mmCIF file of C-alpha atoms and ligand atoms in Angstrom:
data_model
loop_
_atom_site.group_PDB
_atom_site.id
_atom_site.type_symbol
_atom_site.label_atom_id
_atom_site.label_comp_id
_atom_site.label_asym_id
_atom_site.label_seq_id
_atom_site.Cartn_x
_atom_site.Cartn_y
_atom_site.Cartn_z
ATOM 1 C CA MET P 4 116.600 72.089 99.949
ATOM 2 C CA ASN P 5 114.082 70.294 98.580
ATOM 3 C CA PHE P 6 111.039 69.653 101.122
ATOM 4 C CA VAL P 7 110.878 72.419 103.481
ATOM 5 C CA THR P 8 107.961 73.726 105.215
ATOM 6 C CA THR P 9 106.354 77.309 105.353
ATOM 7 C CA GLN P 10 108.395 78.888 107.610
ATOM 8 C CA GLU P 11 111.738 76.974 106.010
ATOM 9 C CA ALA P 12 109.857 78.647 102.544
ATOM 10 C CA TRP P 13 109.617 82.310 104.098
ATOM 11 C CA ARG P 14 112.577 82.081 105.619
ATOM 12 C CA LEU P 15 114.628 81.343 102.648
ATOM 13 C CA ILE P 16 112.517 83.677 100.561
ATOM 14 C CA ASP P 17 112.733 86.813 103.180
ATOM 15 C CA SER P 18 116.753 86.020 102.446
ATOM 16 C CA TYR P 19 117.065 85.736 99.037
ATOM 17 C CA ILE P 20 118.566 88.876 97.789
ATOM 18 C CA THR P 21 116.996 90.294 94.410
ATOM 19 C CA ALA P 22 119.129 92.696 92.265
ATOM 20 C CA LYS P 23 117.895 97.287 93.386
ATOM 21 C CA LEU P 24 115.267 97.719 90.721
ATOM 22 C CA PRO P 25 116.369 101.284 88.706
ATOM 23 C CA THR P 26 114.323 104.599 89.842
ATOM 24 C CA GLU P 27 111.845 106.574 87.854
ATOM 25 C CA GLU P 28 109.802 109.994 87.847
ATOM 26 C CA VAL P 29 106.105 109.772 87.726
ATOM 27 C CA PHE P 30 103.550 113.150 87.817
ATOM 28 C CA LEU P 31 101.544 112.365 90.914
ATOM 29 C CA GLY P 32 98.870 111.973 89.281
ATOM 30 C CA ASP P 33 100.047 108.489 87.973
ATOM 31 C CA SER P 34 102.012 107.734 91.472
ATOM 32 C CA LEU P 35 99.229 105.806 93.452
ATOM 33 C CA GLY P 36 100.739 102.119 94.912
ATOM 34 C CA ARG P 37 104.523 103.257 93.919
ATOM 35 C CA ILE P 38 107.074 103.644 96.064
ATOM 36 C CA LEU P 39 109.415 106.783 97.484
ATOM 37 C CA VAL P 40 112.857 106.524 96.750
ATOM 38 C CA GLU P 41 114.212 109.228 98.584
ATOM 39 C CA ASP P 42 113.217 111.371 102.619
ATOM 40 C CA VAL P 43 111.242 114.431 101.343
ATOM 41 C CA PHE P 44 112.535 117.517 103.434
ATOM 42 C CA ALA P 45 109.562 120.132 104.169
ATOM 43 C CA PRO P 46 110.881 123.251 102.445
ATOM 44 C CA PHE P 47 109.318 125.866 104.321
ATOM 45 C CA ASP P 48 107.673 126.038 107.751
ATOM 46 C CA GLU P 49 103.924 124.525 107.918
ATOM 47 C CA PRO P 50 101.882 126.816 108.266
ATOM 48 C CA ALA P 51 104.142 129.187 106.158
ATOM 49 C CA PHE P 52 102.380 132.406 108.877
ATOM 50 C CA ASP P 53 100.372 132.986 111.206
ATOM 51 C CA LYS P 54 97.436 131.365 110.043
ATOM 52 C CA ALA P 55 93.455 132.599 110.937
ATOM 53 C CA LEU P 56 91.235 129.466 111.716
ATOM 54 C CA LYS P 57 87.744 130.991 111.564
ATOM 55 C CA ASP P 58 86.570 133.644 109.818
ATOM 56 C CA GLY P 59 85.671 136.040 111.958
ATOM 57 C CA TYR P 60 87.750 139.168 113.599
ATOM 58 C CA ALA P 61 91.464 139.473 114.798
ATOM 59 C CA TYR P 62 92.243 141.417 117.561
ATOM 60 C CA ASN P 63 95.043 142.196 120.300
ATOM 61 C CA SER P 64 93.434 140.649 123.568
ATOM 62 C CA GLN P 65 94.246 143.704 125.228
ATOM 63 C CA ASP P 66 92.320 145.913 123.627
ATOM 64 C CA LEU P 67 88.482 146.239 124.925
ATOM 65 C CA GLN P 68 85.549 146.602 121.552
ATOM 66 C CA PRO P 69 88.286 147.599 118.656
ATOM 67 C CA GLU P 70 87.613 149.285 115.789
ATOM 68 C CA VAL P 71 87.044 148.059 112.553
ATOM 69 C CA VAL P 72 89.325 149.179 109.788
ATOM 70 C CA ALA P 73 90.092 146.359 107.310
ATOM 71 C CA VAL P 74 89.210 143.557 105.697
ATOM 72 C CA GLN P 75 91.913 140.664 105.192
ATOM 73 C CA ARG P 76 90.800 137.674 103.080
ATOM 74 C CA ALA P 77 93.039 134.474 102.195
ATOM 75 C CA GLY P 78 96.062 135.039 100.242
ATOM 76 C CA GLU P 79 96.175 138.402 100.837
ATOM 77 C CA ASP P 80 99.168 140.643 102.020
ATOM 78 C CA LEU P 81 97.424 144.095 102.927
ATOM 79 C CA GLY P 82 101.065 145.388 103.438
ATOM 80 C CA ARG P 83 99.499 147.907 106.463
ATOM 81 C CA SER P 84 99.964 147.962 110.437
ATOM 82 C CA TYR P 85 97.551 148.076 113.141
ATOM 83 C CA ALA P 86 97.520 150.707 116.066
ATOM 84 C CA LYS P 87 96.127 149.960 118.947
ATOM 85 C CA GLY P 88 92.542 150.010 119.393
ATOM 86 C CA GLU P 89 91.972 148.888 115.768
ATOM 87 C CA CYS P 90 91.734 145.298 114.628
ATOM 88 C CA VAL P 91 90.520 143.731 111.659
ATOM 89 C CA LYS P 92 87.732 141.385 109.465
ATOM 90 C CA ILE P 93 89.584 137.814 108.736
ATOM 91 C CA MET P 94 88.893 135.074 106.396
ATOM 92 C CA THR P 95 89.778 131.652 107.784
ATOM 93 C CA GLY P 96 93.292 130.581 105.630
ATOM 94 C CA ALA P 97 94.452 134.525 106.378
ATOM 95 C CA VAL P 98 97.600 135.838 107.679
ATOM 96 C CA VAL P 99 97.051 137.395 111.344
ATOM 97 C CA PRO P 100 98.623 140.179 111.480
ATOM 98 C CA LYS P 101 101.432 140.516 114.333
ATOM 99 C CA GLU P 102 99.875 143.131 116.277
ATOM 100 C CA PHE P 103 97.171 140.458 116.594
ATOM 101 C CA ASP P 104 96.853 137.623 119.339
ATOM 102 C CA ALA P 105 93.265 136.209 118.942
ATOM 103 C CA LEU P 106 90.352 135.596 116.725
ATOM 104 C CA VAL P 107 86.771 135.905 117.240
ATOM 105 C CA PRO P 108 84.482 133.267 115.014
ATOM 106 C CA VAL P 109 81.956 135.588 112.875
ATOM 107 C CA GLU P 110 79.044 133.808 115.178
ATOM 108 C CA ASP P 111 80.606 135.349 118.589
ATOM 109 C CA ALA P 112 80.859 138.576 117.635
ATOM 110 C CA LYS P 113 78.891 141.586 117.260
ATOM 111 C CA ILE P 114 79.240 144.749 115.366
ATOM 112 C CA VAL P 115 77.903 148.046 117.251
ATOM 113 C CA GLU P 116 79.058 151.218 115.319
ATOM 114 C CA ASN P 117 81.736 149.819 113.447
ATOM 115 C CA ARG P 118 83.602 148.955 117.214
ATOM 116 C CA LEU P 119 83.646 144.462 117.700
ATOM 117 C CA GLN P 120 82.246 142.666 120.900
ATOM 118 C CA ILE P 121 82.464 139.511 122.058
ATOM 119 C CA THR P 122 79.532 137.833 122.384
ATOM 120 C CA ALA P 123 81.328 134.364 123.935
ATOM 121 C CA LYS P 124 84.301 133.010 125.872
ATOM 122 C CA VAL P 125 86.008 131.970 122.652
ATOM 123 C CA ALA P 126 89.755 129.992 121.992
ATOM 124 C CA GLN P 127 91.975 132.006 120.113
ATOM 125 C CA ASN P 128 91.679 130.470 116.585
ATOM 126 C CA ILE P 129 95.462 131.230 115.460
ATOM 127 C CA CYS P 130 97.789 128.465 114.200
ATOM 128 C CA TYR P 131 101.198 129.752 114.620
ATOM 129 C CA GLN P 132 104.162 129.981 112.101
ATOM 130 C CA GLY P 133 105.350 126.002 111.929
ATOM 131 C CA GLU P 134 103.169 124.714 114.315
ATOM 132 C CA TYR P 135 102.992 121.923 111.909
ATOM 133 C CA LEU P 136 106.351 121.262 111.067
ATOM 134 C CA LEU P 137 109.464 123.974 110.940
ATOM 135 C CA LYS P 138 111.601 124.147 107.390
ATOM 136 C CA GLY P 139 113.879 120.826 106.975
ATOM 137 C CA ALA P 140 111.713 118.656 108.793
ATOM 138 C CA LYS P 141 111.141 115.343 106.842
ATOM 139 C CA ILE P 142 107.874 115.007 106.196
ATOM 140 C CA LEU P 143 108.230 111.577 104.473
ATOM 141 C CA ALA P 144 110.001 108.277 104.424
ATOM 142 C CA LYS P 145 111.896 106.550 101.244
ATOM 143 C CA ASN P 146 110.636 103.637 100.947
ATOM 144 C CA GLU P 147 107.085 104.691 101.607
ATOM 145 C CA LYS P 148 104.080 103.550 99.757
ATOM 146 C CA ILE P 149 102.075 106.454 97.954
ATOM 147 C CA THR P 150 98.242 106.461 98.808
ATOM 148 C CA PRO P 151 95.874 109.545 98.124
ATOM 149 C CA GLN P 152 97.301 110.972 101.540
ATOM 150 C CA ILE P 153 100.628 110.720 100.871
ATOM 151 C CA VAL P 154 99.795 112.320 97.731
ATOM 152 C CA GLY P 155 98.279 115.217 99.480
ATOM 153 C CA ILE P 156 101.538 115.520 101.851
ATOM 154 C CA LEU P 157 103.403 116.011 98.135
ATOM 155 C CA ALA P 158 101.453 117.916 96.752
ATOM 156 C CA SER P 159 101.536 120.527 99.786
ATOM 157 C CA VAL P 160 105.414 121.304 99.556
ATOM 158 C CA GLY P 161 105.020 122.347 96.233
ATOM 159 C CA LYS P 162 105.861 118.424 94.622
ATOM 160 C CA LYS P 163 104.494 117.513 90.713
ATOM 161 C CA LYS P 164 106.306 114.946 90.091
ATOM 162 C CA ALA P 165 107.238 112.051 93.316
ATOM 163 C CA GLN P 166 110.823 109.973 92.189
ATOM 164 C CA VAL P 167 110.217 105.856 92.779
ATOM 165 C CA PHE P 168 110.596 102.324 92.348
ATOM 166 C CA ARG P 169 110.697 101.536 88.701
ATOM 167 C CA LYS P 170 107.858 98.269 89.002
ATOM 168 C CA PRO P 171 109.099 95.485 89.031
ATOM 169 C CA LYS P 172 108.288 93.822 85.977
ATOM 170 C CA VAL P 173 106.432 89.664 86.516
ATOM 171 C CA GLY P 174 106.341 87.465 83.767
ATOM 172 C CA VAL P 175 103.149 85.176 84.094
ATOM 173 C CA LEU P 176 103.237 81.735 81.543
ATOM 174 C CA VAL P 177 100.782 79.591 82.070
ATOM 175 C CA THR P 178 100.670 75.613 80.713
ATOM 176 C CA GLY P 179 98.437 73.379 80.303
ATOM 177 C CA ASP P 180 97.039 72.092 76.804
ATOM 178 C CA GLU P 181 93.979 71.931 78.023
ATOM 179 C CA LEU P 182 93.627 75.983 78.062
ATOM 180 C CA VAL P 183 90.992 77.886 75.879
ATOM 181 C CA GLU P 184 90.481 81.516 75.527
ATOM 182 C CA SER P 185 87.389 81.039 73.669
ATOM 183 C CA PHE P 186 84.006 79.884 73.748
ATOM 184 C CA SER P 187 84.507 77.770 69.837
ATOM 185 C CA GLN P 188 87.335 76.429 71.423
ATOM 186 C CA LEU P 189 85.665 74.516 74.706
ATOM 187 C CA GLU P 190 85.340 71.498 73.327
ATOM 188 C CA GLN P 191 84.817 68.745 75.825
ATOM 189 C CA GLY P 192 87.969 68.792 78.375
ATOM 190 C CA LYS P 193 88.809 71.727 77.809
ATOM 191 C CA LYS P 194 88.532 74.544 79.806
ATOM 192 C CA PHE P 195 89.270 78.802 79.918
ATOM 193 C CA ASP P 196 92.402 80.375 81.846
ATOM 194 C CA SER P 197 91.680 81.619 84.956
ATOM 195 C CA ASN P 198 95.234 81.945 86.534
ATOM 196 C CA SER P 199 96.802 84.189 84.236
ATOM 197 C CA PRO P 200 94.358 87.518 84.640
ATOM 198 C CA MET P 201 94.053 86.766 88.536
ATOM 199 C CA LEU P 202 97.748 86.477 88.604
ATOM 200 C CA ALA P 203 98.062 89.774 86.615
ATOM 201 C CA LEU P 204 95.832 91.507 88.994
ATOM 202 C CA GLN P 205 97.431 89.741 92.215
ATOM 203 C CA ILE P 206 100.588 91.383 90.929
ATOM 204 C CA ALA P 207 99.511 94.789 89.642
ATOM 205 C CA GLU P 208 97.870 94.963 93.373
ATOM 206 C CA LEU P 209 101.258 94.857 94.919
ATOM 207 C CA GLY P 210 102.500 97.891 92.843
ATOM 208 C CA ALA P 211 104.411 95.263 90.151
ATOM 209 C CA GLU P 212 103.845 95.296 86.709
ATOM 210 C CA PRO P 213 102.991 92.011 84.782
ATOM 211 C CA ILE P 214 103.854 90.705 81.909
ATOM 212 C CA GLU P 215 101.580 87.816 80.616
ATOM 213 C CA TYR P 216 103.162 85.679 78.239
ATOM 214 C CA ARG P 217 99.477 83.240 77.910
ATOM 215 C CA VAL P 218 99.705 79.630 77.203
ATOM 216 C CA VAL P 219 102.255 77.455 77.025
ATOM 217 C CA ALA P 220 101.894 73.904 75.333
ATOM 218 C CA ASP P 221 102.884 71.186 77.448
ATOM 219 C CA THR P 222 106.202 69.944 75.131
ATOM 220 C CA LEU P 223 109.816 70.515 76.858
ATOM 221 C CA GLN P 224 111.017 72.599 73.741
ATOM 222 C CA GLU P 225 107.871 74.995 74.117
ATOM 223 C CA THR P 226 108.207 75.191 78.632
ATOM 224 C CA THR P 227 112.078 75.856 78.173
ATOM 225 C CA ASP P 228 112.219 78.719 75.645
ATOM 226 C CA ALA P 229 109.128 80.038 77.641
ATOM 227 C CA ILE P 230 110.700 80.559 80.203
ATOM 228 C CA GLU P 231 114.166 81.756 78.896
ATOM 229 C CA LYS P 232 112.007 84.446 77.241
ATOM 230 C CA ALA P 233 110.665 85.034 80.012
ATOM 231 C CA VAL P 234 113.342 85.411 82.587
ATOM 232 C CA ARG P 235 115.847 87.395 79.642
ATOM 233 C CA GLU P 236 112.634 89.895 80.156
ATOM 234 C CA CYS P 237 111.615 90.264 83.368
ATOM 235 C CA ASP P 238 112.841 90.647 87.141
ATOM 236 C CA LEU P 239 110.924 88.159 88.129
ATOM 237 C CA VAL P 240 108.913 85.312 86.462
ATOM 238 C CA LEU P 241 105.912 83.131 87.966
ATOM 239 C CA SER P 242 104.406 79.816 85.731
ATOM 240 C CA SER P 243 101.387 78.247 86.921
ATOM 241 C CA GLY P 244 100.515 74.034 85.657
ATOM 242 C CA GLY P 245 102.898 71.818 84.925
ATOM 243 C CA ALA P 246 105.244 71.390 87.770
ATOM 244 C CA SER P 247 104.048 68.232 89.038
ATOM 245 C CA MET P 248 104.307 64.211 88.539
ATOM 246 C CA GLY P 249 101.834 64.125 85.312
ATOM 247 C CA ASP P 250 103.733 62.560 82.060
ATOM 248 C CA TYR P 251 102.971 66.280 80.631
ATOM 249 C CA ASP P 252 104.455 68.605 83.489
ATOM 250 C CA TYR P 253 107.753 69.496 82.214
ATOM 251 C CA ILE P 254 107.861 72.333 84.297
ATOM 252 C CA PRO P 255 110.843 70.669 86.469
ATOM 253 C CA LYS P 256 112.376 69.075 83.188
ATOM 254 C CA ALA P 257 112.875 72.523 82.041
ATOM 255 C CA LEU P 258 114.059 73.532 84.973
ATOM 256 C CA GLU P 259 116.944 71.574 85.098
ATOM 257 C CA ASN P 260 117.407 72.490 81.037
ATOM 258 C CA LEU P 261 118.265 76.158 82.527
ATOM 259 C CA GLN P 262 120.626 74.665 84.995
ATOM 260 C CA ALA P 263 118.077 76.596 87.402
ATOM 261 C CA LYS P 264 119.694 76.664 91.242
ATOM 262 C CA PHE P 265 116.410 75.684 93.153
ATOM 263 C CA GLU P 266 115.705 77.140 96.847
ATOM 264 C CA PHE P 267 112.885 74.485 97.180
ATOM 265 C CA LYS P 268 111.043 72.350 95.345
ATOM 266 C CA LYS P 269 108.032 71.428 97.508
ATOM 267 C CA ILE P 270 106.221 73.481 100.196
ATOM 268 C CA LYS P 271 104.369 71.351 103.170
ATOM 269 C CA PHE P 272 101.567 72.519 103.042
ATOM 270 C CA LYS P 273 97.967 72.550 101.263
ATOM 271 C CA PRO P 274 97.277 73.799 99.049
ATOM 272 C CA GLY P 275 99.801 73.701 96.716
ATOM 273 C CA LYS P 276 102.355 71.443 97.635
ATOM 274 C CA PRO P 277 104.402 71.196 94.277
ATOM 275 C CA THR P 278 105.734 74.665 94.635
ATOM 276 C CA PHE P 279 109.511 75.368 93.401
ATOM 277 C CA PHE P 280 111.453 78.984 93.675
ATOM 278 C CA ALA P 281 114.477 78.932 92.099
ATOM 279 C CA THR P 282 116.499 81.415 90.182
ATOM 280 C CA VAL P 283 116.900 81.052 86.573
ATOM 281 C CA LYS P 284 119.903 82.699 84.787
ATOM 282 C CA GLY P 285 120.028 85.237 87.607
ATOM 283 C CA THR P 286 116.215 86.131 87.889
ATOM 284 C CA PRO P 287 113.813 84.576 90.502
ATOM 285 C CA TYR P 288 111.365 81.712 89.537
ATOM 286 C CA PHE P 289 108.453 81.010 91.385
ATOM 287 C CA ALA P 290 106.512 77.391 89.435
ATOM 288 C CA LEU P 291 103.223 77.485 91.115
ATOM 289 C CA PRO P 292 100.692 74.842 91.077
ATOM 290 C CA GLY P 293 98.047 75.126 88.311
ATOM 291 C CA ASN P 294 94.869 74.707 90.106
ATOM 292 C CA PRO P 295 93.413 77.491 90.562
ATOM 293 C CA VAL P 296 92.574 77.907 94.376
ATOM 294 C CA SER P 297 96.223 76.640 94.772
ATOM 295 C CA SER P 298 98.301 79.629 92.686
ATOM 296 C CA PHE P 299 96.315 82.119 94.267
ATOM 297 C CA VAL P 300 96.984 81.011 97.814
ATOM 298 C CA VAL P 301 101.014 80.582 97.031
ATOM 299 C CA PHE P 302 100.888 83.513 95.158
ATOM 300 C CA ASN P 303 99.344 84.986 98.539
ATOM 301 C CA LEU P 304 101.510 83.282 101.280
ATOM 302 C CA PHE P 305 104.774 83.195 99.097
ATOM 303 C CA VAL P 306 105.022 85.457 96.014
ATOM 304 C CA THR P 307 103.387 88.264 97.520
ATOM 305 C CA ARG P 308 106.694 88.081 100.533
ATOM 306 C CA LEU P 309 109.256 88.099 97.585
ATOM 307 C CA ILE P 310 107.636 90.926 95.811
ATOM 308 C CA LYS P 311 107.351 93.357 98.593
ATOM 309 C CA LYS P 312 110.745 92.724 99.134
ATOM 310 C CA MET P 313 111.678 93.913 95.914
ATOM 311 C CA LEU P 314 109.552 96.899 96.667
ATOM 312 C CA ALA P 315 110.961 97.805 100.151
ATOM 313 C CA GLN P 316 108.183 97.209 101.918
ATOM 314 C CA ASP P 317 107.394 94.843 105.065
ATOM 315 C CA SER P 318 106.758 91.551 104.016
ATOM 316 C CA GLN P 319 105.160 90.078 107.061
ATOM 317 C CA PRO P 320 101.663 89.590 105.955
ATOM 318 C CA LYS P 321 98.776 91.315 108.068
ATOM 319 C CA SER P 322 97.547 88.074 110.104
ATOM 320 C CA PHE P 323 95.411 88.089 113.710
ATOM 321 C CA LEU P 324 94.383 85.443 116.126
ATOM 322 C CA LEU P 325 90.726 85.494 115.913
ATOM 323 C CA PRO P 326 87.938 83.440 117.837
ATOM 324 C CA MET P 327 86.257 80.570 115.280
ATOM 325 C CA GLY P 328 82.941 81.298 114.720
ATOM 326 C CA LYS P 329 81.169 77.775 113.361
ATOM 327 C CA ARG P 330 83.394 74.372 113.738
ATOM 328 C CA PHE P 331 85.648 73.300 111.827
ATOM 329 C CA VAL P 332 86.682 70.493 110.860
ATOM 330 C CA ARG P 333 89.249 68.473 108.180
ATOM 331 C CA SER P 334 89.640 64.908 107.308
ATOM 332 C CA ILE P 335 91.905 64.364 104.948
ATOM 333 C CA ASP P 336 96.267 65.291 104.978
ATOM 334 C CA LEU P 337 95.928 66.103 108.504
ATOM 335 C CA ASP P 338 99.641 66.001 108.889
ATOM 336 C CA ARG P 339 99.992 69.165 106.813
ATOM 337 C CA GLN P 340 99.800 72.724 107.254
ATOM 338 C CA GLU P 341 96.772 74.156 105.365
ATOM 339 C CA TYR P 342 95.757 77.151 104.954
ATOM 340 C CA ARG P 343 91.684 77.733 103.791
ATOM 341 C CA PRO P 344 89.815 80.329 102.303
ATOM 342 C CA ALA P 345 87.178 82.436 105.408
ATOM 343 C CA ASN P 346 85.938 85.490 106.299
ATOM 344 C CA ILE P 347 85.450 87.273 108.832
ATOM 345 C CA VAL P 348 81.960 87.701 110.177
ATOM 346 C CA ASP P 349 81.187 89.754 113.307
ATOM 347 C CA GLY P 350 84.985 89.443 114.965
ATOM 348 C CA LYS P 351 85.056 85.570 114.011
ATOM 349 C CA ILE P 352 86.407 83.758 111.403
ATOM 350 C CA GLU P 353 84.291 81.540 109.330
ATOM 351 C CA VAL P 354 85.741 78.659 106.750
ATOM 352 C CA ALA P 355 84.349 79.077 103.429
ATOM 353 C CA ASP P 356 82.597 76.018 101.906
ATOM 354 C CA PHE P 357 85.514 74.386 99.913
ATOM 355 C CA VAL P 358 85.296 71.576 97.742
ATOM 356 C CA ASN P 359 89.174 71.330 96.837
ATOM 357 C CA SER P 360 91.816 73.266 94.721
ATOM 358 C CA GLY P 361 89.878 73.581 91.871
ATOM 359 C CA HIS P 362 86.590 75.042 93.789
ATOM 360 C CA LEU P 363 87.673 78.782 92.906
ATOM 361 C CA GLN P 364 84.632 79.899 94.020
ATOM 362 C CA ALA P 365 85.256 79.087 97.132
ATOM 363 C CA LEU P 366 87.417 82.312 97.325
ATOM 364 C CA ALA P 367 84.386 84.567 95.915
ATOM 365 C CA GLY P 368 84.090 87.052 98.874
ATOM 366 C CA ALA P 369 86.878 84.920 101.471
ATOM 367 C CA GLN P 370 89.038 88.000 102.976
ATOM 368 C CA GLY P 371 91.447 86.264 103.692
ATOM 369 C CA LEU P 372 93.119 82.648 104.806
ATOM 370 C CA VAL P 373 93.043 80.695 108.373
ATOM 371 C CA GLU P 374 96.080 78.933 109.357
ATOM 372 C CA ILE P 375 95.257 75.234 110.183
ATOM 373 C CA PRO P 376 97.939 73.938 112.497
ATOM 374 C CA ALA P 377 99.949 70.219 111.178
ATOM 375 C CA GLY P 378 98.435 67.791 112.689
ATOM 376 C CA GLN P 379 94.999 69.549 113.645
ATOM 377 C CA LYS P 380 91.879 67.541 112.523
ATOM 378 C CA GLU P 381 89.021 70.393 114.585
ATOM 379 C CA LEU P 382 89.390 74.242 114.863
ATOM 380 C CA PRO P 383 86.699 74.553 117.677
ATOM 381 C CA SER P 384 84.132 77.064 117.552
ATOM 382 C CA GLY P 385 85.672 80.128 119.926
ATOM 383 C CA SER P 386 88.988 78.925 119.877
ATOM 384 C CA LYS P 387 91.252 81.489 118.619
ATOM 385 C CA GLN P 388 93.317 80.946 115.313
ATOM 386 C CA ARG P 389 95.410 82.471 112.780
ATOM 387 C CA PHE P 390 93.792 84.429 110.389
ATOM 388 C CA CYS P 391 95.939 85.689 107.417
ATOM 389 C CA TRP P 392 94.622 89.076 104.827
ATOM 390 C CA PHE P 393 94.670 89.044 101.755
ATOM 391 C CA VAL P 394 97.704 91.284 100.119
HETATM 392 P P1 AMP A 6 98.692 70.846 86.349
HETATM 393 O O1 AMP A 6 99.426 71.696 88.156
HETATM 394 O O2 AMP A 6 99.024 71.443 85.476
HETATM 395 O O3 AMP A 6 98.583 69.311 86.506
HETATM 396 O O4 AMP A 6 97.072 71.645 86.564
HETATM 397 C C1 AMP A 6 96.472 71.124 87.489
HETATM 398 C C2 AMP A 6 94.927 72.089 87.300
HETATM 399 O O5 AMP A 6 94.606 72.977 87.165
HETATM 400 C C3 AMP A 6 94.424 70.789 86.187
HETATM 401 O O6 AMP A 6 93.015 70.510 86.791
HETATM 402 C C4 AMP A 6 94.500 72.091 85.370
HETATM 403 O O7 AMP A 6 93.392 71.828 84.292
HETATM 404 C C5 AMP A 6 94.164 73.105 86.292
HETATM 405 N N1 AMP A 6 94.897 74.169 85.326
HETATM 406 C C6 AMP A 6 95.900 74.271 85.234
HETATM 407 N N2 AMP A 6 96.798 75.568 84.809
HETATM 408 C C7 AMP A 6 95.202 76.010 84.946
HETATM 409 C C8 AMP A 6 94.761 77.803 84.712
HETATM 410 N N3 AMP A 6 95.723 78.574 84.348
HETATM 411 N N4 AMP A 6 93.447 78.551 84.771
HETATM 412 C C9 AMP A 6 92.728 77.233 85.342
HETATM 413 N N5 AMP A 6 92.686 76.158 85.412
HETATM 414 C C10 AMP A 6 94.489 75.690 85.422
HETATM 415 MG MG1 MG A 7 99.081 71.159 83.203
#
């Protein structure tokens, strides 16, 4: 397959078989965004005992004006029992003694001569053992992405570490003799490399580890050597630039030299038609276009899916049909499906100002991409269109 539609490209990526990642153990504090590799089960009932939900008095609802005979604080076992007609002052989170079936909050209680009087209608205010979950219940499923709330759940069952997939190593090569690193090198015709740092953070945002190889010179030898090294060292390799029809675009030739097995060589869409997906010496490889907006968008729509799949995550992008705000009209490449940087303003899609795929500023503040179907010139105001969120 050489020239594929976006649908075909997605299908090829989704059905691509990647090697299973090894696992490792990380401290909870280092686990944000990592992926759990095993189910987690409750080691005890939760709550583990009948628990006071309020600061107040625990009593037996059969008793009238019981006598307060003890104070029960959280985390403490008084190791005593209570006779009929007795009650206990109790703090939130403390064990409710088994003799009691009700708890009146402090604000609804009055103590007169050490006896409890209830001044308002009150709820029970006791959370019974196992009411949240029972010992042995599955509390987290494997392949779940660790968030602060997941860490809270892990910590609540006594875990200090989590078993997670090792982050996939994603190599980034950028090509282009015009790319420089400092102002002193910024002669006429030169420019800074924006794609390396941008791709590195796009990779990191997905929970993978970027390996930046920085700028590769536009020669066949250097390009071939750089790809060969990167595919040896990484689980996935991306290159930016050097992949189209220019005299110094050596990526296609280097891939041929390395006997790459191509999944596709071009995608019928905008921006980023010259995008390759191949296997190079056993490692998946994407050649992304050099233009920064194309590089960003192709990563977002295509590379993201493979990285999510490597991490056992749902690879479907988050997309919604939303009404257009201002009407949008395009004038060229109408035969191609196109994705434009866009925003949601008051629940409506607003297309960002966009000159061409070199116009990186168009992405500032954009929250996603609006899909413009092939053959369509205009997205009328109020018409429902597909909006794909970034990440
Ligand atoms: P290429 O795909 O190599 O033909 O590059 C297309 C355009 O993208 C050219 O204007 C390049 O200067 C620009 N470009 C390529 N790589 C980068 C990069 N890493 N950072 C910024 N611009 C780039
Ligand atoms: Mg180039």
